[in-house]
Amino acid sequence: MDYKALLEKAADFFSVHSGSGHFWYQRVTAVALVPLSIWLIVLLNKALNAPYAATVDWLSSPINTLAIVAWTVAVVYHAALGVQVVIEDYVSTIPVRNLAIRATNLIFLVLGVAALLAIIIILLAR
């Protein structure tokens, strides 16, 4: 396989350039996180005041599972967008900036996958 094509494909995956779309994604995830975070407060209250089994049973209902997955995806994506803005604003050397953005995108991708796997493991272990 052509390694140059593979590197270009990886560079496209961790793309740094996305002006107005980036702005709107950040606003949409912020608005989505408001009701999801309120729901998360209910979950945390349930988790602190109920036994583990009752909390997992509550979390196992489809709407609650969907909510925790949506919150996880939205918060990881929103955080990645925010960190990217900070890097774009404060790192002046273009190659270092691009590398830092790609590295943080990869880190947030790994964190998001790990969080989703943790949710799946908790739900399957009941």
mmCIF file of N, CA and C in Angstrom:
data_model
loop_
_atom_site.group_PDB
_atom_site.id
_atom_site.type_symbol
_atom_site.label_atom_id
_atom_site.label_comp_id
_atom_site.label_asym_id
_atom_site.label_seq_id
_atom_site.Cartn_x
_atom_site.Cartn_y
_atom_site.Cartn_z
ATOM 1 N N MET A 1 0.840 -1.182 0.000
ATOM 2 C CA MET A 1 0.000 0.000 0.000
ATOM 3 C C MET A 1 0.886 1.247 0.000
ATOM 4 N N ASP A 2 0.411 2.271 -0.658
ATOM 5 C CA ASP A 2 1.138 3.527 -0.752
ATOM 6 C C ASP A 2 1.049 4.284 0.582
ATOM 7 N N TYR A 3 2.200 4.429 1.246
ATOM 8 C CA TYR A 3 2.219 5.062 2.567
ATOM 9 C C TYR A 3 1.864 6.546 2.492
ATOM 10 N N LYS A 4 2.213 7.195 1.375
ATOM 11 C CA LYS A 4 1.886 8.612 1.236
ATOM 12 C C LYS A 4 0.366 8.796 1.186
ATOM 13 N N ALA A 5 -0.331 7.928 0.480
ATOM 14 C CA ALA A 5 -1.791 8.005 0.411
ATOM 15 C C ALA A 5 -2.405 7.720 1.775
ATOM 16 N N LEU A 6 -1.815 6.785 2.510
ATOM 17 C CA LEU A 6 -2.308 6.465 3.845
ATOM 18 C C LEU A 6 -2.132 7.659 4.796
ATOM 19 N N LEU A 7 -0.994 8.329 4.708
ATOM 20 C CA LEU A 7 -0.756 9.510 5.540
ATOM 21 C C LEU A 7 -1.702 10.656 5.174
ATOM 22 N N GLU A 8 -1.976 10.827 3.867
ATOM 23 C CA GLU A 8 -2.911 11.866 3.450
ATOM 24 C C GLU A 8 -4.317 11.569 3.961
ATOM 25 N N LYS A 9 -4.703 10.294 3.925
ATOM 26 C CA LYS A 9 -6.019 9.908 4.426
ATOM 27 C C LYS A 9 -6.118 10.158 5.928
ATOM 28 N N ALA A 10 -5.049 9.853 6.660
ATOM 29 C CA ALA A 10 -5.027 10.112 8.097
ATOM 30 C C ALA A 10 -5.068 11.614 8.375
ATOM 31 N N ALA A 11 -4.382 12.399 7.559
ATOM 32 C CA ALA A 11 -4.388 13.851 7.727
ATOM 33 C C ALA A 11 -5.782 14.416 7.466
ATOM 34 N N ASP A 12 -6.504 13.852 6.492
ATOM 35 C CA ASP A 12 -7.876 14.292 6.240
ATOM 36 C C ASP A 12 -8.790 13.946 7.409
ATOM 37 N N PHE A 13 -8.549 12.787 8.023
ATOM 38 C CA PHE A 13 -9.368 12.361 9.151
ATOM 39 C C PHE A 13 -9.197 13.311 10.334
ATOM 40 N N PHE A 14 -7.982 13.767 10.558
ATOM 41 C CA PHE A 14 -7.703 14.695 11.653
ATOM 42 C C PHE A 14 -7.561 16.114 11.105
ATOM 43 N N SER A 15 -8.462 16.475 10.224
ATOM 44 C CA SER A 15 -8.400 17.768 9.563
ATOM 45 C C SER A 15 -8.457 18.924 10.556
ATOM 46 N N VAL A 16 -7.714 19.968 10.246
ATOM 47 C CA VAL A 16 -7.609 21.122 11.116
ATOM 48 C C VAL A 16 -8.487 22.263 10.607
ATOM 49 N N HIS A 17 -8.818 22.278 9.341
ATOM 50 C CA HIS A 17 -9.493 23.408 8.718
ATOM 51 C C HIS A 17 -10.999 23.164 8.620
ATOM 52 N N SER A 18 -11.784 23.941 9.388
ATOM 53 C CA SER A 18 -13.238 23.822 9.304
ATOM 54 C C SER A 18 -13.891 25.036 9.951
ATOM 55 N N GLY A 19 -13.738 26.200 9.364
ATOM 56 C CA GLY A 19 -14.144 27.485 9.918
ATOM 57 C C GLY A 19 -15.525 27.611 10.508
ATOM 58 N N SER A 20 -16.525 27.957 9.695
ATOM 59 C CA SER A 20 -17.850 28.234 10.246
ATOM 60 C C SER A 20 -18.546 26.973 10.730
ATOM 61 N N GLY A 21 -18.273 25.838 10.113
ATOM 62 C CA GLY A 21 -18.842 24.577 10.581
ATOM 63 C C GLY A 21 -18.415 24.290 12.003
ATOM 64 N N HIS A 22 -17.162 24.575 12.308
ATOM 65 C CA HIS A 22 -16.617 24.392 13.658
ATOM 66 C C HIS A 22 -17.394 25.237 14.660
ATOM 67 N N PHE A 23 -17.669 26.476 14.304
ATOM 68 C CA PHE A 23 -18.426 27.392 15.159
ATOM 69 C C PHE A 23 -19.809 26.823 15.466
ATOM 70 N N TRP A 24 -20.502 26.352 14.433
ATOM 71 C CA TRP A 24 -21.864 25.836 14.634
ATOM 72 C C TRP A 24 -21.875 24.524 15.388
ATOM 73 N N TYR A 25 -20.899 23.657 15.132
ATOM 74 C CA TYR A 25 -20.829 22.395 15.886
ATOM 75 C C TYR A 25 -20.657 22.670 17.371
ATOM 76 N N GLN A 26 -19.848 23.665 17.687
ATOM 77 C CA GLN A 26 -19.624 24.001 19.085
ATOM 78 C C GLN A 26 -20.903 24.531 19.733
ATOM 79 N N ARG A 27 -21.657 25.346 18.997
ATOM 80 C CA ARG A 27 -22.909 25.882 19.543
ATOM 81 C C ARG A 27 -23.968 24.800 19.680
ATOM 82 N N VAL A 28 -24.078 23.909 18.698
ATOM 83 C CA VAL A 28 -25.075 22.839 18.742
ATOM 84 C C VAL A 28 -24.782 21.879 19.885
ATOM 85 N N THR A 29 -23.515 21.517 20.071
ATOM 86 C CA THR A 29 -23.194 20.620 21.185
ATOM 87 C C THR A 29 -23.434 21.307 22.530
ATOM 88 N N ALA A 30 -23.189 22.611 22.605
ATOM 89 C CA ALA A 30 -23.445 23.336 23.856
ATOM 90 C C ALA A 30 -24.933 23.324 24.187
ATOM 91 N N VAL A 31 -25.770 23.563 23.195
ATOM 92 C CA VAL A 31 -27.219 23.559 23.421
ATOM 93 C C VAL A 31 -27.691 22.146 23.765
ATOM 94 N N ALA A 32 -27.149 21.135 23.102
ATOM 95 C CA ALA A 32 -27.542 19.745 23.387
ATOM 96 C C ALA A 32 -27.110 19.333 24.790
ATOM 97 N N LEU A 33 -26.013 19.876 25.263
ATOM 98 C CA LEU A 33 -25.514 19.489 26.586
ATOM 99 C C LEU A 33 -26.341 20.060 27.738
ATOM 100 N N VAL A 34 -27.132 21.087 27.494
ATOM 101 C CA VAL A 34 -27.936 21.662 28.586
ATOM 102 C C VAL A 34 -28.950 20.641 29.105
ATOM 103 N N PRO A 35 -29.867 20.112 28.280
ATOM 104 C CA PRO A 35 -30.814 19.125 28.823
ATOM 105 C C PRO A 35 -30.136 17.812 29.202
ATOM 106 N N LEU A 36 -29.098 17.435 28.460
ATOM 107 C CA LEU A 36 -28.404 16.195 28.793
ATOM 108 C C LEU A 36 -27.680 16.304 30.131
ATOM 109 N N SER A 37 -27.162 17.472 30.450
ATOM 110 C CA SER A 37 -26.486 17.646 31.736
ATOM 111 C C SER A 37 -27.478 17.676 32.890
ATOM 112 N N ILE A 38 -28.660 18.223 32.652
ATOM 113 C CA ILE A 38 -29.706 18.154 33.673
ATOM 114 C C ILE A 38 -30.063 16.694 33.934
ATOM 115 N N TRP A 39 -30.186 15.918 32.864
ATOM 116 C CA TRP A 39 -30.453 14.488 33.011
ATOM 117 C C TRP A 39 -29.304 13.821 33.773
ATOM 118 N N LEU A 40 -28.071 14.223 33.506
ATOM 119 C CA LEU A 40 -26.919 13.643 34.191
ATOM 120 C C LEU A 40 -26.962 13.927 35.689
ATOM 121 N N ILE A 41 -27.429 15.103 36.068
ATOM 122 C CA ILE A 41 -27.562 15.421 37.492
ATOM 123 C C ILE A 41 -28.553 14.461 38.150
ATOM 124 N N VAL A 42 -29.633 14.145 37.444
ATOM 125 C CA VAL A 42 -30.600 13.164 37.963
ATOM 126 C C VAL A 42 -29.922 11.804 38.122
ATOM 127 N N LEU A 43 -29.116 11.411 37.123
ATOM 128 C CA LEU A 43 -28.391 10.140 37.204
ATOM 129 C C LEU A 43 -27.443 10.132 38.395
ATOM 130 N N LEU A 44 -26.701 11.205 38.579
ATOM 131 C CA LEU A 44 -25.760 11.260 39.692
ATOM 132 C C LEU A 44 -26.481 11.212 41.041
ATOM 133 N N ASN A 45 -27.624 11.874 41.129
ATOM 134 C CA ASN A 45 -28.423 11.798 42.346
ATOM 135 C C ASN A 45 -28.880 10.362 42.590
ATOM 136 N N LYS A 46 -29.311 9.707 41.531
ATOM 137 C CA LYS A 46 -29.735 8.309 41.634
ATOM 138 C C LYS A 46 -28.544 7.430 42.039
ATOM 139 N N ALA A 47 -27.396 7.668 41.430
ATOM 140 C CA ALA A 47 -26.219 6.842 41.709
ATOM 141 C C ALA A 47 -25.726 7.019 43.146
ATOM 142 N N LEU A 48 -25.878 8.210 43.696
ATOM 143 C CA LEU A 48 -25.405 8.461 45.057
ATOM 144 C C LEU A 48 -26.377 7.975 46.123
ATOM 145 N N ASN A 49 -27.664 7.874 45.788
ATOM 146 C CA ASN A 49 -28.672 7.551 46.788
ATOM 147 C C ASN A 49 -29.294 6.168 46.644
ATOM 148 N N ALA A 50 -28.983 5.456 45.586
ATOM 149 C CA ALA A 50 -29.586 4.135 45.367
ATOM 150 C C ALA A 50 -28.477 3.088 45.309
ATOM 151 N N PRO A 51 -28.829 1.848 45.536
ATOM 152 C CA PRO A 51 -27.830 0.783 45.379
ATOM 153 C C PRO A 51 -27.365 0.683 43.924
ATOM 154 N N TYR A 52 -26.204 0.084 43.753
ATOM 155 C CA TYR A 52 -25.619 -0.047 42.424
ATOM 156 C C TYR A 52 -26.566 -0.760 41.465
ATOM 157 N N ALA A 53 -27.179 -1.829 41.904
ATOM 158 C CA ALA A 53 -28.071 -2.606 41.036
ATOM 159 C C ALA A 53 -29.262 -1.773 40.569
ATOM 160 N N ALA A 54 -29.826 -0.963 41.460
ATOM 161 C CA ALA A 54 -30.960 -0.114 41.080
ATOM 162 C C ALA A 54 -30.531 0.953 40.074
ATOM 163 N N THR A 55 -29.347 1.482 40.258
ATOM 164 C CA THR A 55 -28.836 2.483 39.321
ATOM 165 C C THR A 55 -28.598 1.871 37.951
ATOM 166 N N VAL A 56 -28.025 0.681 37.915
ATOM 167 C CA VAL A 56 -27.769 0.021 36.630
ATOM 168 C C VAL A 56 -29.089 -0.350 35.957
ATOM 169 N N ASP A 57 -30.075 -0.805 36.739
ATOM 170 C CA ASP A 57 -31.389 -1.105 36.163
ATOM 171 C C ASP A 57 -32.019 0.148 35.559
ATOM 172 N N TRP A 58 -31.903 1.268 36.276
ATOM 173 C CA TRP A 58 -32.435 2.529 35.766
ATOM 174 C C TRP A 58 -31.712 2.949 34.491
ATOM 175 N N LEU A 59 -30.410 2.772 34.490
ATOM 176 C CA LEU A 59 -29.596 3.143 33.330
ATOM 177 C C LEU A 59 -29.828 2.208 32.159
ATOM 178 N N SER A 60 -30.320 1.012 32.415
ATOM 179 C CA SER A 60 -30.527 0.018 31.358
ATOM 180 C C SER A 60 -31.758 0.282 30.504
ATOM 181 N N SER A 61 -32.639 1.159 30.946
ATOM 182 C CA SER A 61 -33.790 1.463 30.094
ATOM 183 C C SER A 61 -33.286 2.165 28.835
ATOM 184 N N PRO A 62 -33.911 1.909 27.685
ATOM 185 C CA PRO A 62 -33.391 2.448 26.413
ATOM 186 C C PRO A 62 -33.226 3.967 26.395
ATOM 187 N N ILE A 63 -34.160 4.701 26.971
ATOM 188 C CA ILE A 63 -34.054 6.163 26.933
ATOM 189 C C ILE A 63 -32.883 6.658 27.768
ATOM 190 N N ASN A 64 -32.653 6.016 28.908
ATOM 191 C CA ASN A 64 -31.527 6.418 29.756
ATOM 192 C C ASN A 64 -30.191 6.004 29.147
ATOM 193 N N THR A 65 -30.153 4.840 28.521
ATOM 194 C CA THR A 65 -28.934 4.413 27.824
ATOM 195 C C THR A 65 -28.614 5.376 26.691
ATOM 196 N N LEU A 66 -29.634 5.732 25.917
ATOM 197 C CA LEU A 66 -29.438 6.681 24.824
ATOM 198 C C LEU A 66 -28.962 8.033 25.358
ATOM 199 N N ALA A 67 -29.517 8.461 26.484
ATOM 200 C CA ALA A 67 -29.134 9.758 27.055
ATOM 201 C C ALA A 67 -27.674 9.757 27.519
ATOM 202 N N ILE A 68 -27.230 8.696 28.185
ATOM 203 C CA ILE A 68 -25.845 8.676 28.659
ATOM 204 C C ILE A 68 -24.865 8.577 27.489
ATOM 205 N N VAL A 69 -25.240 7.842 26.460
ATOM 206 C CA VAL A 69 -24.380 7.754 25.271
ATOM 207 C C VAL A 69 -24.340 9.110 24.556
ATOM 208 N N ALA A 70 -25.504 9.756 24.409
ATOM 209 C CA ALA A 70 -25.542 11.070 23.764
ATOM 210 C C ALA A 70 -24.749 12.095 24.554
ATOM 211 N N TRP A 71 -24.869 12.068 25.893
ATOM 212 C CA TRP A 71 -24.109 13.007 26.719
ATOM 213 C C TRP A 71 -22.614 12.768 26.557
ATOM 214 N N THR A 72 -22.207 11.510 26.560
ATOM 215 C CA THR A 72 -20.783 11.183 26.436
ATOM 216 C C THR A 72 -20.225 11.663 25.102
ATOM 217 N N VAL A 73 -20.926 11.362 24.015
ATOM 218 C CA VAL A 73 -20.465 11.782 22.689
ATOM 219 C C VAL A 73 -20.431 13.304 22.596
ATOM 220 N N ALA A 74 -21.489 13.960 23.056
ATOM 221 C CA ALA A 74 -21.556 15.426 22.960
ATOM 222 C C ALA A 74 -20.477 16.101 23.796
ATOM 223 N N VAL A 75 -20.245 15.613 25.010
ATOM 224 C CA VAL A 75 -19.273 16.282 25.879
ATOM 225 C C VAL A 75 -17.845 16.067 25.370
ATOM 226 N N VAL A 76 -17.549 14.898 24.858
ATOM 227 C CA VAL A 76 -16.196 14.651 24.325
ATOM 228 C C VAL A 76 -15.970 15.493 23.068
ATOM 229 N N TYR A 77 -16.965 15.534 22.191
ATOM 230 C CA TYR A 77 -16.826 16.322 20.963
ATOM 231 C C TYR A 77 -16.737 17.812 21.282
ATOM 232 N N HIS A 78 -17.571 18.293 22.193
ATOM 233 C CA HIS A 78 -17.548 19.698 22.579
ATOM 234 C C HIS A 78 -16.202 20.066 23.208
ATOM 235 N N ALA A 79 -15.678 19.202 24.044
ATOM 236 C CA ALA A 79 -14.378 19.460 24.666
ATOM 237 C C ALA A 79 -13.268 19.490 23.618
ATOM 238 N N ALA A 80 -13.321 18.567 22.668
ATOM 239 C CA ALA A 80 -12.306 18.543 21.609
ATOM 240 C C ALA A 80 -12.351 19.829 20.782
ATOM 241 N N LEU A 81 -13.556 20.296 20.472
ATOM 242 C CA LEU A 81 -13.682 21.548 19.723
ATOM 243 C C LEU A 81 -13.137 22.727 20.529
ATOM 244 N N GLY A 82 -13.426 22.753 21.820
ATOM 245 C CA GLY A 82 -12.935 23.840 22.660
ATOM 246 C C GLY A 82 -11.425 23.866 22.780
ATOM 247 N N VAL A 83 -10.827 22.700 22.964
ATOM 248 C CA VAL A 83 -9.367 22.633 23.058
ATOM 249 C C VAL A 83 -8.734 23.048 21.731
ATOM 250 N N GLN A 84 -9.378 22.663 20.622
ATOM 251 C CA GLN A 84 -8.858 23.061 19.316
ATOM 252 C C GLN A 84 -8.859 24.579 19.167
ATOM 253 N N VAL A 85 -9.907 25.241 19.626
ATOM 254 C CA VAL A 85 -9.964 26.707 19.552
ATOM 255 C C VAL A 85 -8.844 27.336 20.381
ATOM 256 N N VAL A 86 -8.608 26.799 21.567
ATOM 257 C CA VAL A 86 -7.540 27.327 22.413
ATOM 258 C C VAL A 86 -6.189 27.151 21.726
ATOM 259 N N ILE A 87 -5.952 25.989 21.136
ATOM 260 C CA ILE A 87 -4.680 25.757 20.434
ATOM 261 C C ILE A 87 -4.551 26.710 19.254
ATOM 262 N N GLU A 88 -5.625 26.880 18.483
ATOM 263 C CA GLU A 88 -5.574 27.784 17.338
ATOM 264 C C GLU A 88 -5.288 29.223 17.769
ATOM 265 N N ASP A 89 -5.794 29.606 18.933
ATOM 266 C CA ASP A 89 -5.601 30.980 19.396
ATOM 267 C C ASP A 89 -4.218 31.236 19.983
ATOM 268 N N TYR A 90 -3.612 30.229 20.601
ATOM 269 C CA TYR A 90 -2.394 30.481 21.375
ATOM 270 C C TYR A 90 -1.128 29.815 20.854
ATOM 271 N N VAL A 91 -1.221 28.934 19.877
ATOM 272 C CA VAL A 91 -0.017 28.330 19.299
ATOM 273 C C VAL A 91 0.211 28.988 17.950
ATOM 274 N N SER A 92 1.328 29.701 17.825
ATOM 275 C CA SER A 92 1.543 30.512 16.630
ATOM 276 C C SER A 92 2.267 29.777 15.512
ATOM 277 N N THR A 93 3.057 28.768 15.832
ATOM 278 C CA THR A 93 3.789 28.035 14.808
ATOM 279 C C THR A 93 2.845 27.035 14.151
ATOM 280 N N ILE A 94 2.626 27.196 12.842
ATOM 281 C CA ILE A 94 1.616 26.402 12.133
ATOM 282 C C ILE A 94 1.860 24.896 12.225
ATOM 283 N N PRO A 95 3.064 24.386 11.948
ATOM 284 C CA PRO A 95 3.240 22.928 12.041
ATOM 285 C C PRO A 95 3.001 22.387 13.455
ATOM 286 N N VAL A 96 3.447 23.133 14.452
ATOM 287 C CA VAL A 96 3.224 22.701 15.843
ATOM 288 C C VAL A 96 1.734 22.749 16.162
ATOM 289 N N ARG A 97 1.064 23.796 15.691
ATOM 290 C CA ARG A 97 -0.381 23.923 15.913
ATOM 291 C C ARG A 97 -1.128 22.746 15.303
ATOM 292 N N ASN A 98 -0.817 22.438 14.049
ATOM 293 C CA ASN A 98 -1.497 21.326 13.379
ATOM 294 C C ASN A 98 -1.241 19.998 14.087
ATOM 295 N N LEU A 99 0.001 19.792 14.522
ATOM 296 C CA LEU A 99 0.332 18.565 15.245
ATOM 297 C C LEU A 99 -0.411 18.499 16.580
ATOM 298 N N ALA A 100 -0.464 19.620 17.283
ATOM 299 C CA ALA A 100 -1.156 19.652 18.575
ATOM 300 C C ALA A 100 -2.650 19.384 18.407
ATOM 301 N N ILE A 101 -3.256 19.950 17.374
ATOM 302 C CA ILE A 101 -4.682 19.729 17.129
ATOM 303 C C ILE A 101 -4.939 18.273 16.788
ATOM 304 N N ARG A 102 -4.115 17.716 15.943
ATOM 305 C CA ARG A 102 -4.303 16.301 15.578
ATOM 306 C C ARG A 102 -4.091 15.389 16.780
ATOM 307 N N ALA A 103 -3.097 15.713 17.596
ATOM 308 C CA ALA A 103 -2.834 14.889 18.782
ATOM 309 C C ALA A 103 -3.997 14.968 19.774
ATOM 310 N N THR A 104 -4.520 16.172 20.000
ATOM 311 C CA THR A 104 -5.645 16.288 20.932
ATOM 312 C C THR A 104 -6.899 15.638 20.364
ATOM 313 N N ASN A 105 -7.113 15.728 19.059
ATOM 314 C CA ASN A 105 -8.258 15.034 18.460
ATOM 315 C C ASN A 105 -8.139 13.532 18.666
ATOM 316 N N LEU A 106 -6.945 13.004 18.514
ATOM 317 C CA LEU A 106 -6.730 11.572 18.726
ATOM 318 C C LEU A 106 -6.953 11.207 20.198
ATOM 319 N N ILE A 107 -6.466 12.045 21.101
ATOM 320 C CA ILE A 107 -6.652 11.788 22.534
ATOM 321 C C ILE A 107 -8.135 11.791 22.890
ATOM 322 N N PHE A 108 -8.885 12.775 22.386
ATOM 323 C CA PHE A 108 -10.317 12.821 22.678
ATOM 324 C C PHE A 108 -11.062 11.656 22.035
ATOM 325 N N LEU A 109 -10.613 11.207 20.873
ATOM 326 C CA LEU A 109 -11.215 10.027 20.250
ATOM 327 C C LEU A 109 -11.016 8.805 21.136
ATOM 328 N N VAL A 110 -9.815 8.618 21.644
ATOM 329 C CA VAL A 110 -9.529 7.480 22.531
ATOM 330 C C VAL A 110 -10.345 7.592 23.820
ATOM 331 N N LEU A 111 -10.430 8.793 24.393
ATOM 332 C CA LEU A 111 -11.223 8.984 25.607
ATOM 333 C C LEU A 111 -12.703 8.687 25.368
ATOM 334 N N GLY A 112 -13.227 9.126 24.240
ATOM 335 C CA GLY A 112 -14.631 8.870 23.916
ATOM 336 C C GLY A 112 -14.915 7.394 23.728
ATOM 337 N N VAL A 113 -14.040 6.713 23.019
ATOM 338 C CA VAL A 113 -14.217 5.266 22.817
ATOM 339 C C VAL A 113 -14.105 4.537 24.150
ATOM 340 N N ALA A 114 -13.164 4.935 24.988
ATOM 341 C CA ALA A 114 -13.015 4.300 26.299
ATOM 342 C C ALA A 114 -14.262 4.518 27.161
ATOM 343 N N ALA A 115 -14.818 5.720 27.128
ATOM 344 C CA ALA A 115 -16.024 6.006 27.910
ATOM 345 C C ALA A 115 -17.205 5.188 27.411
ATOM 346 N N LEU A 116 -17.353 5.087 26.092
ATOM 347 C CA LEU A 116 -18.452 4.289 25.544
ATOM 348 C C LEU A 116 -18.275 2.811 25.855
ATOM 349 N N LEU A 117 -17.044 2.327 25.801
ATOM 350 C CA LEU A 117 -16.796 0.927 26.177
ATOM 351 C C LEU A 117 -17.100 0.692 27.642
ATOM 352 N N ALA A 118 -16.799 1.642 28.509
ATOM 353 C CA ALA A 118 -17.114 1.512 29.926
ATOM 354 C C ALA A 118 -18.618 1.424 30.146
ATOM 355 N N ILE A 119 -19.369 2.234 29.403
ATOM 356 C CA ILE A 119 -20.833 2.186 29.507
ATOM 357 C C ILE A 119 -21.341 0.818 29.058
ATOM 358 N N ILE A 120 -20.815 0.335 27.949
ATOM 359 C CA ILE A 120 -21.232 -0.979 27.443
ATOM 360 C C ILE A 120 -20.902 -2.075 28.448
ATOM 361 N N ILE A 121 -19.724 -2.031 29.040
ATOM 362 C CA ILE A 121 -19.325 -3.048 30.018
ATOM 363 C C ILE A 121 -20.241 -3.003 31.233
ATOM 364 N N ILE A 122 -20.560 -1.824 31.710
ATOM 365 C CA ILE A 122 -21.457 -1.710 32.872
ATOM 366 C C ILE A 122 -22.820 -2.281 32.542
ATOM 367 N N LEU A 123 -23.330 -1.969 31.343
ATOM 368 C CA LEU A 123 -24.663 -2.439 30.982
ATOM 369 C C LEU A 123 -24.702 -3.947 30.714
ATOM 370 N N LEU A 124 -23.622 -4.485 30.177
ATOM 371 C CA LEU A 124 -23.595 -5.931 29.906
ATOM 372 C C LEU A 124 -23.329 -6.750 31.145
ATOM 373 N N ALA A 125 -22.744 -6.149 32.172
ATOM 374 C CA ALA A 125 -22.392 -6.892 33.385
ATOM 375 C C ALA A 125 -23.589 -7.070 34.326
ATOM 376 N N ARG A 126 -24.711 -6.464 34.020
ATOM 377 C CA ARG A 126 -25.849 -6.560 34.953
ATOM 378 C C ARG A 126 -26.501 -7.861 34.848
#
